[in-house]
PDB file of C-alpha atoms in Angstrom:
ATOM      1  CA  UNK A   1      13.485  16.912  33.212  1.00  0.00           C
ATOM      2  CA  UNK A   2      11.582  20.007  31.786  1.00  0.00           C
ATOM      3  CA  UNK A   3       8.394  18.503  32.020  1.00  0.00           C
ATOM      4  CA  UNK A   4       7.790  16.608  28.105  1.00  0.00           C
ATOM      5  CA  UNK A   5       5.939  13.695  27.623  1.00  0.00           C
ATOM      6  CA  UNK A   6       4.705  11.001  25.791  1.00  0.00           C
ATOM      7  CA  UNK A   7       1.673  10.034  26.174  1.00  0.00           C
ATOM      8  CA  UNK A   8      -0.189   7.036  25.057  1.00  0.00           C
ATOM      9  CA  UNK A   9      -4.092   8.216  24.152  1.00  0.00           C
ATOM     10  CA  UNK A  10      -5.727   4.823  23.020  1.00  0.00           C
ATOM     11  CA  UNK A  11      -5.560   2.049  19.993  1.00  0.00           C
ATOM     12  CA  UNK A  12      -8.191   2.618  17.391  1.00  0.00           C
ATOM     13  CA  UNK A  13      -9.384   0.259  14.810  1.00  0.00           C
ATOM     14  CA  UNK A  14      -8.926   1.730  10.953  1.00  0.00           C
ATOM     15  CA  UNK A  15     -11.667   0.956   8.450  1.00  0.00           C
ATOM     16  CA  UNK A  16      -9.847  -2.317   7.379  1.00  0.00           C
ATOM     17  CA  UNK A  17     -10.620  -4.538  10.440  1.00  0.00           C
ATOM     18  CA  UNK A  18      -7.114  -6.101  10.520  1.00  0.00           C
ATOM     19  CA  UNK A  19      -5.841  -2.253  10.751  1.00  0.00           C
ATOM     20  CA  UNK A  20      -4.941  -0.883  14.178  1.00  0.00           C
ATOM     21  CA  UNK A  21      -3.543   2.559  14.922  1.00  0.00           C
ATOM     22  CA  UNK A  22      -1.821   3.613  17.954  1.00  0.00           C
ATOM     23  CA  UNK A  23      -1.925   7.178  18.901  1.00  0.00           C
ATOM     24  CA  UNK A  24       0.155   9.213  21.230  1.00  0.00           C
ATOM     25  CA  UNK A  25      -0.058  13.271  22.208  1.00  0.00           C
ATOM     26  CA  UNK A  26       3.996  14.378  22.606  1.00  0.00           C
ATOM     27  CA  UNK A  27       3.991  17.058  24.620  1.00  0.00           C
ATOM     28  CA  UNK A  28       6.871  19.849  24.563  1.00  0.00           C
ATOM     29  CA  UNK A  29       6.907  21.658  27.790  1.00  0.00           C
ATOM     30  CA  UNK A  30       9.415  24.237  26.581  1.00  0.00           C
ATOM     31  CA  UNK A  31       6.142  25.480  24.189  1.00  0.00           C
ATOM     32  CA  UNK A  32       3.385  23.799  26.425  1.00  0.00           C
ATOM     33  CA  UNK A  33       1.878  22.108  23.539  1.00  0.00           C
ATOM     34  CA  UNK A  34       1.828  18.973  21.627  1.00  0.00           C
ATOM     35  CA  UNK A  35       2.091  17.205  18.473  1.00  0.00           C
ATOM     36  CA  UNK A  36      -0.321  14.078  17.700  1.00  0.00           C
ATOM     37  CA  UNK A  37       1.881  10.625  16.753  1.00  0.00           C
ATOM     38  CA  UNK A  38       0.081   8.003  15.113  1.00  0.00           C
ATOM     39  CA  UNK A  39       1.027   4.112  14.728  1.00  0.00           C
ATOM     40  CA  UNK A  40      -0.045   1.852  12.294  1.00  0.00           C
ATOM     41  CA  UNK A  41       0.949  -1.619  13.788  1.00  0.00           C
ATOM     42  CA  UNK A  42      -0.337  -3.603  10.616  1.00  0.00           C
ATOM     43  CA  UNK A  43       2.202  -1.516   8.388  1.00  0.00           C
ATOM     44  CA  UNK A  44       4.619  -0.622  10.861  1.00  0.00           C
ATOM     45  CA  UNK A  45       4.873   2.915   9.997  1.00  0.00           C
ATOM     46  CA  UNK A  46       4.059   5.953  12.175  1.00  0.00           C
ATOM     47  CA  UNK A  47       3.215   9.327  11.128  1.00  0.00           C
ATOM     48  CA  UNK A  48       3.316  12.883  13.069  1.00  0.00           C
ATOM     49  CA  UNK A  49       1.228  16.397  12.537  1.00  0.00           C
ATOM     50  CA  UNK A  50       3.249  18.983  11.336  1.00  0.00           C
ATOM     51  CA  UNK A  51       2.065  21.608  13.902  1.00  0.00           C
ATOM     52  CA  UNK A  52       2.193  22.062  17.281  1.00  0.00           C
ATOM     53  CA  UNK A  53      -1.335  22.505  18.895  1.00  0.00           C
ATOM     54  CA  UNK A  54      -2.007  24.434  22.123  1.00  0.00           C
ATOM     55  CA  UNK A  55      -4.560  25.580  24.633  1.00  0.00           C
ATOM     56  CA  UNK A  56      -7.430  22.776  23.458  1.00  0.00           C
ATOM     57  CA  UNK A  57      -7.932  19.578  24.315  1.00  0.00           C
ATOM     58  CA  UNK A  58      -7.868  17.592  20.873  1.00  0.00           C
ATOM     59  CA  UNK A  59      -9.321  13.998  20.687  1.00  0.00           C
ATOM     60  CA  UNK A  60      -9.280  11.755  17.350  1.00  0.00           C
ATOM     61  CA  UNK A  61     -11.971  11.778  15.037  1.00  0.00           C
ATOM     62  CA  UNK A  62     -10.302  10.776  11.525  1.00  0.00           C
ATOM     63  CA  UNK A  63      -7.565   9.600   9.994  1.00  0.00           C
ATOM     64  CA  UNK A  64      -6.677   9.163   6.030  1.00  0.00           C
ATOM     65  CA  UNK A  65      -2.759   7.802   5.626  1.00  0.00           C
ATOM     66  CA  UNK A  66      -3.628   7.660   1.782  1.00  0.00           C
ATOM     67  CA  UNK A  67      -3.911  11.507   1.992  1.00  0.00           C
ATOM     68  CA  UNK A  68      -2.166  12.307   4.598  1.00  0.00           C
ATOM     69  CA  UNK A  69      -4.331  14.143   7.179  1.00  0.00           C
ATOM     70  CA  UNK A  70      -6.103  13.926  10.406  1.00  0.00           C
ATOM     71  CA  UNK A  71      -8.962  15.324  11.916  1.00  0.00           C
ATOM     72  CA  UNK A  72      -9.084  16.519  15.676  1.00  0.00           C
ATOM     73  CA  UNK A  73     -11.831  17.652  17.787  1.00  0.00           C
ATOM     74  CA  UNK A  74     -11.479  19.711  20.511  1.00  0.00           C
ATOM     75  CA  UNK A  75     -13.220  18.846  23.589  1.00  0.00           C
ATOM     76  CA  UNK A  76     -13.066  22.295  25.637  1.00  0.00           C
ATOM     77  CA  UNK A  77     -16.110  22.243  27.329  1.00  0.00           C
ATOM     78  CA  UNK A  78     -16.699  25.956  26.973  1.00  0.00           C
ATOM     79  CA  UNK A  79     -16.800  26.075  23.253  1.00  0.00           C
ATOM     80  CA  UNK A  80     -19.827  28.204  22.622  1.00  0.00           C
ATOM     81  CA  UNK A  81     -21.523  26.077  19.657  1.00  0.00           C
ATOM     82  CA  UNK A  82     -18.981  26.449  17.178  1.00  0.00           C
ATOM     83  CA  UNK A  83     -18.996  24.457  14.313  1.00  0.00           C
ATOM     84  CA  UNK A  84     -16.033  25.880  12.614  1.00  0.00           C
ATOM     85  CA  UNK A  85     -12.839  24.068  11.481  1.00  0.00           C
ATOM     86  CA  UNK A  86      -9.243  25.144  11.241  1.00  0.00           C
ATOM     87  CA  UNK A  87      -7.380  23.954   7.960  1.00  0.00           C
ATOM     88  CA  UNK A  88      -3.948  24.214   8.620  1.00  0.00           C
ATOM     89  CA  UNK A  89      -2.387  21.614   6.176  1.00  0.00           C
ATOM     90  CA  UNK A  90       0.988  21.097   6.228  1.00  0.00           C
ATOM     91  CA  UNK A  91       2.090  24.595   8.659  1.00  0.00           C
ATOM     92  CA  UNK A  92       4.973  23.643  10.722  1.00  0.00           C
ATOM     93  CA  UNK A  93       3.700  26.226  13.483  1.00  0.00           C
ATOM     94  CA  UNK A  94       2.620  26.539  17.233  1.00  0.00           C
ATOM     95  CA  UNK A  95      -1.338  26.818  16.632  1.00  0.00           C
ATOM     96  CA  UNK A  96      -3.288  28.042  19.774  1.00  0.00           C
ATOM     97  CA  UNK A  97      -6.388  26.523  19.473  1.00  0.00           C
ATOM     98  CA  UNK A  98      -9.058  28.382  22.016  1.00  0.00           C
ATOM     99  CA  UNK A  99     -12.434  28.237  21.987  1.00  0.00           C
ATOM    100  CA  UNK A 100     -12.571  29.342  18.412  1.00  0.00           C
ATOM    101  CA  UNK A 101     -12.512  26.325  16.247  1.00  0.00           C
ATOM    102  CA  UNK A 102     -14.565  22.592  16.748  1.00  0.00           C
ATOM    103  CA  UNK A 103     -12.594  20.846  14.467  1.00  0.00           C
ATOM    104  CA  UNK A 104      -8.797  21.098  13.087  1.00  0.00           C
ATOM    105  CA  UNK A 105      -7.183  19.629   9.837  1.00  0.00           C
ATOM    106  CA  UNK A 106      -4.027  19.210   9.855  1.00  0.00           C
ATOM    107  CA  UNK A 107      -2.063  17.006   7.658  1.00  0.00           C
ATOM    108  CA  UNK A 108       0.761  14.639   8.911  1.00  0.00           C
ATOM    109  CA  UNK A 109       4.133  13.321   7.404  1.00  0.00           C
ATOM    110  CA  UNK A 110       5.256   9.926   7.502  1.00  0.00           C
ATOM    111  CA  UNK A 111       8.252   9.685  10.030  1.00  0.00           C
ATOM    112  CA  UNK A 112      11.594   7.863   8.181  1.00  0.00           C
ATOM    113  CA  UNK A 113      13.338   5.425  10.421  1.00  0.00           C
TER     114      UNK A 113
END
């Protein structure tokens, strides 16, 4: 084992009540960082950031399937105030987070099974 993971972060309810989404940090040890998975159990479909996010700690704060992006908030204790956010659309790159941004856009793509 080299040390990935999947880990299961929480079930959120969507703005449709019925709507629950599962979401799940994948961790790649070979680049320590991780991609964000989300679930949707109503519609069965489960979408993934493009990018690979590093040195933050990111926690959900909003999701649009329609339009394909999410939110993230990083909870680093030491950010100093910042109220900045980091559009990276649809950049399939290793992004290294610090204590720079607050917030991060990134879009996702739906995964085909």
């Amino acid at each position: 084992m080299d040390g990935s993971s999947i880990d299961f972060l929480g079930n959120f309810k969507g703005g449709d009540r019925r709507e629950r989404i599962g979401i799940y940090a994948i961790y790649n040890a070979a680049v320590d960082g991780e991609k964000f998975l989300f679930f949707d159990y109503l519609t069965r479909k489960a979408y993934i950031t493009y990018a690979c996010f590093s040195d933050c700690r990111l926690e959900y704060t909003s999701l649009d399937f329609e339009h394909r992006y999410v939110v993230l908030r990083n909870i680093d204790g030491s950010l100093s105030g910042s109220k900045d956010t980091l559009d990276i659309g649809k950049k399939q790159e290793y992004v290294i987070c610090g204590r720079k941004y607050l917030f991060i856009k990134a879009e996702i793509e739906n995964i085909k099974y």
